[in-house]
mmCIF file of C-alpha atoms in Angstrom:
data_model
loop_
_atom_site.group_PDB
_atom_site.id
_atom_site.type_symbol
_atom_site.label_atom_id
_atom_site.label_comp_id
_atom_site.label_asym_id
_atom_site.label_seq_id
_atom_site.Cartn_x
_atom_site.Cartn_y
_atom_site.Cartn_z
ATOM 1 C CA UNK U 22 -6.880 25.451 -8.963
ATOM 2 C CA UNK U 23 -8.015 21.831 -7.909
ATOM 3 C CA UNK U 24 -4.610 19.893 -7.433
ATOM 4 C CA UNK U 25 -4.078 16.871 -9.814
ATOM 5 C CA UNK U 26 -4.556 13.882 -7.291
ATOM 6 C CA UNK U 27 -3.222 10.634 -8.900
ATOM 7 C CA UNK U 28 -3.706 7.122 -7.071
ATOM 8 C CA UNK U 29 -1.424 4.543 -8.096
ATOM 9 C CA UNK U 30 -1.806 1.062 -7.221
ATOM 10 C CA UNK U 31 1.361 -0.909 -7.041
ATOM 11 C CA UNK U 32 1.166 -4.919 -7.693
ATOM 12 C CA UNK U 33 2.447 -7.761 -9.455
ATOM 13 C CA UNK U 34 2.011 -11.673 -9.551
ATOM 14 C CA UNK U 35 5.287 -12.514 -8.183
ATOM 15 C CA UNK U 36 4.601 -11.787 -4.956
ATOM 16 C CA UNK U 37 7.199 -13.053 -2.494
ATOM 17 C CA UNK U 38 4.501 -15.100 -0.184
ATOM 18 C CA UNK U 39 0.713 -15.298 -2.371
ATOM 19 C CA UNK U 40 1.806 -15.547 -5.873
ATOM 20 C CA UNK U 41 -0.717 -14.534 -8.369
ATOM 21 C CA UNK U 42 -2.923 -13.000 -5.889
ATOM 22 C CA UNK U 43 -3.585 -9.833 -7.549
ATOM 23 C CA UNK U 44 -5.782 -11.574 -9.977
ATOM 24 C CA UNK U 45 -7.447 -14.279 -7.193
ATOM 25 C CA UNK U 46 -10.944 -14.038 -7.622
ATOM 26 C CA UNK U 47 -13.043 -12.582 -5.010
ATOM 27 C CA UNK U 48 -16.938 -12.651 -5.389
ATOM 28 C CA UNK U 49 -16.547 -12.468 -9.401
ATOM 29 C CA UNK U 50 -14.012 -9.968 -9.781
ATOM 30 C CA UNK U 51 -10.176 -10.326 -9.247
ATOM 31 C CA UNK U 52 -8.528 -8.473 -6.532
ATOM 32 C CA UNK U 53 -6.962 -5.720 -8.622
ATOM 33 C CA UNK U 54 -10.391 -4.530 -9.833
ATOM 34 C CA UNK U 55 -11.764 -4.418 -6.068
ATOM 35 C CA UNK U 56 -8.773 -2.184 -5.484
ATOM 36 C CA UNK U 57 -9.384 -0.281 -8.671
ATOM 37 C CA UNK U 58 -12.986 0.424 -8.172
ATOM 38 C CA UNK U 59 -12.556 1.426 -4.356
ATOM 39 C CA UNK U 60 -9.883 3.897 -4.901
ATOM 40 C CA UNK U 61 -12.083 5.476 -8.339
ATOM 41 C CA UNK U 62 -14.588 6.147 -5.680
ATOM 42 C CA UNK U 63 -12.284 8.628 -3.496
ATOM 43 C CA UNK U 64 -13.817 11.928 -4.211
ATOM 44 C CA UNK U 65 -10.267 13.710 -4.085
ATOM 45 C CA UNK U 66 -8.553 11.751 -6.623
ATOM 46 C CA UNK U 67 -8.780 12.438 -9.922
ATOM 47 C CA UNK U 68 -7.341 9.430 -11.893
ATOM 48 C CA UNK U 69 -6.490 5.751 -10.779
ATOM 49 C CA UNK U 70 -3.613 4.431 -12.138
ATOM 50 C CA UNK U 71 -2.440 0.710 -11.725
ATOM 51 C CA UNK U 72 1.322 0.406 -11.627
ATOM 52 C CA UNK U 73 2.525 -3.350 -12.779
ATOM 53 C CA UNK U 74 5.826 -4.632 -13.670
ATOM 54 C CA UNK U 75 7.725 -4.803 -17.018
ATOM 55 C CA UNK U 76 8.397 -8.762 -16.233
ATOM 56 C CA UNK U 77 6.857 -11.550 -18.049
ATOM 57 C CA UNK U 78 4.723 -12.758 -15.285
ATOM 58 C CA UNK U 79 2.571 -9.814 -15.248
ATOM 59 C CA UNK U 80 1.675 -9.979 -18.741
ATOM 60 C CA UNK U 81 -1.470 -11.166 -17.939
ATOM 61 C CA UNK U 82 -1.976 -8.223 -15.452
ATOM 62 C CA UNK U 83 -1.668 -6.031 -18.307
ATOM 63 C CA UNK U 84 -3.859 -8.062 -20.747
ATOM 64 C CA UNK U 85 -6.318 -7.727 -17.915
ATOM 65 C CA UNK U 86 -6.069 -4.059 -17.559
ATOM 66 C CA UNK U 87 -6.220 -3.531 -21.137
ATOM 67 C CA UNK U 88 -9.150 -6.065 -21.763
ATOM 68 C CA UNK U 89 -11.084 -4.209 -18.681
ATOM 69 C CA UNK U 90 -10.089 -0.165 -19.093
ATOM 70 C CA UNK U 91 -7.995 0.076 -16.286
ATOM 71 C CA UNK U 92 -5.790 2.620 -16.708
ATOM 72 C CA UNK U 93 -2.207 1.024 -16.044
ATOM 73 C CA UNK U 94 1.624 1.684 -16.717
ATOM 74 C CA UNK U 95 5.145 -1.157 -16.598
ATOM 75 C CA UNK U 96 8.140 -0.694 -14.645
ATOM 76 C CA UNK U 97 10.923 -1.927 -12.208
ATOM 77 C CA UNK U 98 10.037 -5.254 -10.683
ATOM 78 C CA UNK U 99 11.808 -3.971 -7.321
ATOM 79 C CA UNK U 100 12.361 -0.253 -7.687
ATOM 80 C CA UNK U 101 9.335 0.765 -6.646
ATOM 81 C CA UNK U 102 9.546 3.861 -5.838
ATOM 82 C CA UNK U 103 10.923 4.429 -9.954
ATOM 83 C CA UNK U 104 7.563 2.682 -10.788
ATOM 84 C CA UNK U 105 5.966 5.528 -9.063
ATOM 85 C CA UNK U 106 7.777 8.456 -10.003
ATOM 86 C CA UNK U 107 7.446 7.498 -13.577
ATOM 87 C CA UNK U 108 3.946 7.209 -13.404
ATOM 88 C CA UNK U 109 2.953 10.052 -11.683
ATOM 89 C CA UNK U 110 5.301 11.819 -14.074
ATOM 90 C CA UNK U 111 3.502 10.526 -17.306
ATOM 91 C CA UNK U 112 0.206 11.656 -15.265
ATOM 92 C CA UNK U 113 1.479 14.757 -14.164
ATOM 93 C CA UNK U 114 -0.029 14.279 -10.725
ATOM 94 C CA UNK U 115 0.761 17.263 -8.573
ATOM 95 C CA UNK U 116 -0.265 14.658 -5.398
ATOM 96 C CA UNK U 117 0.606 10.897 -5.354
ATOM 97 C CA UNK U 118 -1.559 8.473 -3.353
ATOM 98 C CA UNK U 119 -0.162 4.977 -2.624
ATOM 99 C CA UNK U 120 -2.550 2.254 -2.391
ATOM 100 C CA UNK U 121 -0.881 -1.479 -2.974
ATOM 101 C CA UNK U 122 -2.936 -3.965 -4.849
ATOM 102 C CA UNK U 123 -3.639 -6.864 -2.054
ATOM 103 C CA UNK U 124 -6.222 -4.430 0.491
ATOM 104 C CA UNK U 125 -10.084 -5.084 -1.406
ATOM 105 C CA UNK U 126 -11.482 -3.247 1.511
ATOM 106 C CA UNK U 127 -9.399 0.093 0.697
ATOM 107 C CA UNK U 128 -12.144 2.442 1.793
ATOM 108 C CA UNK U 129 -11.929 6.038 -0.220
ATOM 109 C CA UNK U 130 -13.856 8.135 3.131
ATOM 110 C CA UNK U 131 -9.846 7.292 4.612
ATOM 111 C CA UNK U 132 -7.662 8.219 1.078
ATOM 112 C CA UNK U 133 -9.803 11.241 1.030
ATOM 113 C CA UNK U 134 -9.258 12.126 4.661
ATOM 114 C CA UNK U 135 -5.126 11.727 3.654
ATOM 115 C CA UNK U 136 -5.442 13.557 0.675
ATOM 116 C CA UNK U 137 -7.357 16.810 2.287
ATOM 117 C CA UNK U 138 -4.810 16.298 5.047
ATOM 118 C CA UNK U 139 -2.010 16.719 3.071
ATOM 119 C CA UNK U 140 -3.558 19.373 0.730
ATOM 120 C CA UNK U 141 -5.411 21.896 3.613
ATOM 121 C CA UNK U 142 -2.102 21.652 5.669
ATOM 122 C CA UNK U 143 0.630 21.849 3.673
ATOM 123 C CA UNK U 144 2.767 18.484 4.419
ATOM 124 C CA UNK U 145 4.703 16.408 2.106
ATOM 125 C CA UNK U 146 3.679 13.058 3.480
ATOM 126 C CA UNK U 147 0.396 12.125 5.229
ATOM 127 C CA UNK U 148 -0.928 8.474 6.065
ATOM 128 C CA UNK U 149 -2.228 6.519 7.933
ATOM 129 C CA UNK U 150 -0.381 4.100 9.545
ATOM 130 C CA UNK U 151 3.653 3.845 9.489
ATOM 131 C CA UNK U 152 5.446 0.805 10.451
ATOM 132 C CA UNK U 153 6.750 -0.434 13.734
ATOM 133 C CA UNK U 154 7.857 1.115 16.193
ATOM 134 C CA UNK U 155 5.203 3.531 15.495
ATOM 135 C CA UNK U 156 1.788 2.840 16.834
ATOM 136 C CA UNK U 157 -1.324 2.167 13.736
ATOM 137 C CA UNK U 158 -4.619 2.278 14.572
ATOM 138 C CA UNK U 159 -6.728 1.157 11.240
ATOM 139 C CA UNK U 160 -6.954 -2.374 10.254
ATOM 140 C CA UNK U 161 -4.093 -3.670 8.292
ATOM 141 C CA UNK U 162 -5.558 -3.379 4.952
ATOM 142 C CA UNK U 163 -6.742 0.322 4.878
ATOM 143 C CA UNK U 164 -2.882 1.799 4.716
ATOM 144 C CA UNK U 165 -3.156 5.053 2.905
ATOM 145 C CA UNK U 166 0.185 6.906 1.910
ATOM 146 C CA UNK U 167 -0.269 10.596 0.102
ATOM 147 C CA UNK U 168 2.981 12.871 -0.637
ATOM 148 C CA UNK U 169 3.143 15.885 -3.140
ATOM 149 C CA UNK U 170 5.347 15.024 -6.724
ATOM 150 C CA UNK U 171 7.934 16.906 -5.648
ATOM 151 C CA UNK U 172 8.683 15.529 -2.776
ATOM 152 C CA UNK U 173 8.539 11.918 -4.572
ATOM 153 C CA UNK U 174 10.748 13.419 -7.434
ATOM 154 C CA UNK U 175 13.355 13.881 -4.585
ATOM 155 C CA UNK U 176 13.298 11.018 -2.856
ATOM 156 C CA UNK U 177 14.005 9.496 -6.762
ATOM 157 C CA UNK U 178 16.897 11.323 -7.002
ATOM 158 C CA UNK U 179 18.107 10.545 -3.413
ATOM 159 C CA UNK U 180 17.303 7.519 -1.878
ATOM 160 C CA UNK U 181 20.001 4.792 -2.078
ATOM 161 C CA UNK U 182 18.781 1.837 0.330
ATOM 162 C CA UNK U 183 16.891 -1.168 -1.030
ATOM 163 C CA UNK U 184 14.535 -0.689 1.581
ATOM 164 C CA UNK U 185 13.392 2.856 0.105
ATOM 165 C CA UNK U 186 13.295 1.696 -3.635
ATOM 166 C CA UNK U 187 11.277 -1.376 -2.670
ATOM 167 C CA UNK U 188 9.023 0.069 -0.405
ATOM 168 C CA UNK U 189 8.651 3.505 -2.117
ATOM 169 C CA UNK U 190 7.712 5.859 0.471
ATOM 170 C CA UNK U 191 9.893 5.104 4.019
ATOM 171 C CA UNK U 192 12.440 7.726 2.816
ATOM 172 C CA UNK U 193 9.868 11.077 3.775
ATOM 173 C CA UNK U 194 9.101 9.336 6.758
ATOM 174 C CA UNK U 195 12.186 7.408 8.415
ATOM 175 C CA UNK U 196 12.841 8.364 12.087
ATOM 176 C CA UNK U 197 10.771 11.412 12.559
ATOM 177 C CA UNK U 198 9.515 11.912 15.888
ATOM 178 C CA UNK U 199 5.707 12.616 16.623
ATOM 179 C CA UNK U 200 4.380 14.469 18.453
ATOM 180 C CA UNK U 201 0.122 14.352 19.436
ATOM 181 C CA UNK U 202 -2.018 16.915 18.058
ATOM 182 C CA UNK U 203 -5.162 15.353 18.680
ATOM 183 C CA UNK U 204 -6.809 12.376 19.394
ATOM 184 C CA UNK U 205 -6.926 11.694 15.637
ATOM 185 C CA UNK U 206 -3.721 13.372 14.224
ATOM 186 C CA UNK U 207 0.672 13.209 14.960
ATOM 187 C CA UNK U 208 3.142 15.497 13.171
ATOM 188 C CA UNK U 209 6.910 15.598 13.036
ATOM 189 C CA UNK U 210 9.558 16.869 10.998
ATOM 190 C CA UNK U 211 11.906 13.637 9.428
ATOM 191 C CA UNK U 212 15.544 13.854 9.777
ATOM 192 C CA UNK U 213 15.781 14.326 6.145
ATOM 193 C CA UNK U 214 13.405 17.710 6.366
ATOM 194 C CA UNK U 215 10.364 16.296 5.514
ATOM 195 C CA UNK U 216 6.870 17.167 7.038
ATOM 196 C CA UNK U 217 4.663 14.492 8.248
ATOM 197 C CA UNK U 218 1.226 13.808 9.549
ATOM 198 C CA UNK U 219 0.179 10.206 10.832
ATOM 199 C CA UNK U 220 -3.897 9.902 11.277
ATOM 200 C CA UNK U 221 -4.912 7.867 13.545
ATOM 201 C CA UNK U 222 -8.715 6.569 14.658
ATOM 202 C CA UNK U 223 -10.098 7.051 18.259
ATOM 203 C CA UNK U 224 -10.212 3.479 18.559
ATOM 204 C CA UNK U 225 -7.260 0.937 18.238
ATOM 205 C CA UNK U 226 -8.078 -1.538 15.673
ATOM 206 C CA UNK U 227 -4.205 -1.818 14.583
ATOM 207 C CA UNK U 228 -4.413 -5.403 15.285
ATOM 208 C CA UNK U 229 -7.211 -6.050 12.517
ATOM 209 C CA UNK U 230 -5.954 -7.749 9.317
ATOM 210 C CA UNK U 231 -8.073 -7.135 6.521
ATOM 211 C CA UNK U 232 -4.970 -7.661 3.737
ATOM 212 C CA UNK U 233 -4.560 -10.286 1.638
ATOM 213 C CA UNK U 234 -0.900 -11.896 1.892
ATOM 214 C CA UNK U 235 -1.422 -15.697 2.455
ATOM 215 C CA UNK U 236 -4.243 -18.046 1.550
ATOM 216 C CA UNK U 237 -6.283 -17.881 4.546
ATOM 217 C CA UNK U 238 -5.993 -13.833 4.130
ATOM 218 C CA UNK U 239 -7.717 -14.467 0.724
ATOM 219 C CA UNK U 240 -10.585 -17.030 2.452
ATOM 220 C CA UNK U 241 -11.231 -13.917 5.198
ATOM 221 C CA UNK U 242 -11.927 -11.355 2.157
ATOM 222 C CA UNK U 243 -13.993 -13.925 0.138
ATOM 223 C CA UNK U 244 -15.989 -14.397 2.933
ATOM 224 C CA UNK U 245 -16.125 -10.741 3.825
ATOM 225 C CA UNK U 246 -17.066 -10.137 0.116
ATOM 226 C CA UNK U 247 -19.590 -13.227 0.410
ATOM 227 C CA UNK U 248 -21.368 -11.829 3.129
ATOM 228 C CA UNK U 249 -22.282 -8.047 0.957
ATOM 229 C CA UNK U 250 -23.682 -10.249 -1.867
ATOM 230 C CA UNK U 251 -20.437 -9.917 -3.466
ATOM 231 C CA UNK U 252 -20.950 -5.595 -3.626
ATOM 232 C CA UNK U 253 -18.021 -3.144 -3.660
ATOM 233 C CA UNK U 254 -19.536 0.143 -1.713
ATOM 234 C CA UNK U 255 -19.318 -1.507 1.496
ATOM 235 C CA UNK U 256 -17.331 0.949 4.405
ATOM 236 C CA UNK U 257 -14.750 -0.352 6.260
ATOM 237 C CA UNK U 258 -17.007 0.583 10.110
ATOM 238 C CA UNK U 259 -19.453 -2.238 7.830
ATOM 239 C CA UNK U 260 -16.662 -4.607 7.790
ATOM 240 C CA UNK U 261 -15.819 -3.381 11.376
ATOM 241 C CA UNK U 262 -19.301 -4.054 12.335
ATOM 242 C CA UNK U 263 -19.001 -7.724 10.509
ATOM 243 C CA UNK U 264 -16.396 -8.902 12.498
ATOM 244 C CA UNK U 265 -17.713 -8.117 15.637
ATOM 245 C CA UNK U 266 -20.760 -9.289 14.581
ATOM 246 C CA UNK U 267 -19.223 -12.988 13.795
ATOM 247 C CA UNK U 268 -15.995 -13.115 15.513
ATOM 248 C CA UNK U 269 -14.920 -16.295 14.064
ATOM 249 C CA UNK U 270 -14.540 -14.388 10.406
ATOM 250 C CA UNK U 271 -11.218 -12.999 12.095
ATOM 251 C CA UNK U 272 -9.968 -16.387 13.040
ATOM 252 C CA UNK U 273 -9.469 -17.447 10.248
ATOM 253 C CA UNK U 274 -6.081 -15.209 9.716
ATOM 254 C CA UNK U 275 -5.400 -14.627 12.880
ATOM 255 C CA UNK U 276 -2.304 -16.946 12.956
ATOM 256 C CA UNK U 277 -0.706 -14.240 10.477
ATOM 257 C CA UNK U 278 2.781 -12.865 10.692
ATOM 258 C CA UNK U 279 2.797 -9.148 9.115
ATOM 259 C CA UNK U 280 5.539 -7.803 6.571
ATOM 260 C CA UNK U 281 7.212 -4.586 7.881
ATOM 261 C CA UNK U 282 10.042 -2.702 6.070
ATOM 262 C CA UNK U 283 12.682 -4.981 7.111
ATOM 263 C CA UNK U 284 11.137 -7.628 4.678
ATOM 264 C CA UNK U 285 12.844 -6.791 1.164
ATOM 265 C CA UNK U 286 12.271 -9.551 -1.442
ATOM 266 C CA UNK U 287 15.897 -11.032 -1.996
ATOM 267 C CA UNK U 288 15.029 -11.526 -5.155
ATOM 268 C CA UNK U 289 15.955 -7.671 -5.817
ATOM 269 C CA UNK U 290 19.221 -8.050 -3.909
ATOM 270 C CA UNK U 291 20.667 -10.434 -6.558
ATOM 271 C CA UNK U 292 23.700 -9.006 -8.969
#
C-alpha cells in the first residue's frame, strides 16, 4: 500500500529578517503559492499542506489560503516542530516532507528523490542538505527534509531545546556521523538512534542562494521568475543554467549572510 506522503510548508509574516515575505509578489503570484504549486507537482506526495501560525499577523495568510484553495492548518508561532506534528496528525501522513515557505524554486524531481530515499531504504530522516559543519551541495533554496510520522511523533514527545522546536527537524539528525556511500549519498546513525541519509549532487553548488530572506534575495527570484515569462515548471539545472548564463543575476545576493540553527528568533525565548 502506497504510503501517505504529506508536504507541509511552514511560514508566517513575522519573519525575523523579510517580514511579510511569504505573500511578496513574484511574477503575479505571491511566494507561498510558488511554493505551493512546486511541491503539488512532486509525484510522491500526495497532499500539500501549508502550515501558518495562530497569530494575528498571519490572518491574511489564511484569508489567502482560504480565498485560493490551499489547503492550510494554525499553530505555534515558534514551536515548530508542534505545528508539524499536528498537521501531519490531522492528515494522517504516514511520511512528512518539510519544505519552508521562502524557496520559489523548490524543485519536486529533488522532494521526490528524498521521499523514494527514505521510503525504498528504510530511514527515518532523509534530505538534502544539513547545516554546518556538514558539507551541502544544492543551492540554498532547494533544502528538502523527509522523516516517517513516527519518528516526528517522537521527537514531539522528546525534544526539549528551543533550537529543535523552532527548527523542527535537527533532533533526528544532531551529531550523527557520515559516512560516503556514493558520490551522491551519506548515511549515519544519530546519537539519539536515528537513521539518516544526506543526498548530495556530483557537483558543489552549496554556495548558490536561491532563498528568499532579505530584499535583494526577493529582486534575484523576481528576476529569475522574470526571465521564464513569469512560469512555474521551470527545473532548478534551468535556473542552474540561468545563472551561468548571466552571472551578474547572482550578484545581486551575493553579499548574503545565511541563517543556520544557531539563529533562534528571540522572540520565542521571551517568558
Amino acid at each position: 500500500m502506497k504510503p501517505n506522503v504529506v508536504a507541509i510548508i511552514q511560514g508566517r509574516m513575522s519573519s525575523s529578517r523579510l517580514p511579510g515575505k511569504i505573500l511578496a509578489d513574484i511574477a503575479g503570484q505571491p511566494m507561498l503559492q510558488r511554493v505551493f504549486i512546486r511541491t503539488s507537482r512532486s509525484a510522491t506526495v500526495t497532499e500539500t499542506i501549508f502550515a501558518t501560525t495562530t497569530d494575528a499577523s498571519d490572518d491574511p495568510v489564511a484569508e489567502y489560503c482560504d480565498f485560493s484553495g490551499i489547503p492550510f492548518t494554525r499553530g505555534s508561532q515558534f514551536d515548530v516542530l508542534d505545528r508539524y506534528y499536528q498537521t501531519a496528525k490531522g492528515a494522517k501522513a504516514d511520511v512528512v516532507v518539510r519544505i519552508t515557505a521562502d524557496c520559489p524554486v523548490i524543485d519536486p524531481e529533488l522532494i521526490d528523490n528524498v521521499v523514494n530515499t527514505l521510503i525504498d531504504d528504510e530511514y527515518d530522516f532523509v534530505c538534502n542538505r544539513l547545516p554546518p559543519p556538514y558539507p551541502r551541495t544544492y543551492p540554498i533554496g532547494l533544502d528538502v527534509e523527509a522523516c516517517t510520522f513516527k519518528v516526528l511523533a517522537k521527537a514531539w514527545k522528546e525534544a526539549k531545546e528551543p533550537q529543535h522546536r523552532e527548527h523542527a527537524m535537527p533532533y533526528f539528525y544532531e551529531g550523527v556521523e557520515l559516512t560516503r556511500k556514493s558520490r551522491t549519498l551519506e548515511t549515519g546513525t544519530s546519537p539519539r538512534g536515528y537513521n539518516i541519509a544526506l543526498l548530495h549532487h556530483t557537483t558543489n553548488f552549496g554556495d548558490y542562494r536561491w532563498t528568499v530572506d532579505t530584499p535583494e534575495d526577493l529582486e534575484f527570484i523576481r528576476q529569475v521568475y522574470s526571465h521564464f515569462d513569469g512560469r512555474d515548471d521551470f527545473t532548478w539545472k534551468e535556473v542552474l543554467d540561468l545563472v551561468h548564463d548571466n552571472p551578474e543575476l547572482m550578484k545581486i545576493n551575493s553579499g548574503v549572510q545565511h541563517n543556520t540553527l544557531k539563529d533562534i528568533d528571540k522572540r520565542a525565548l521571551k517568558g
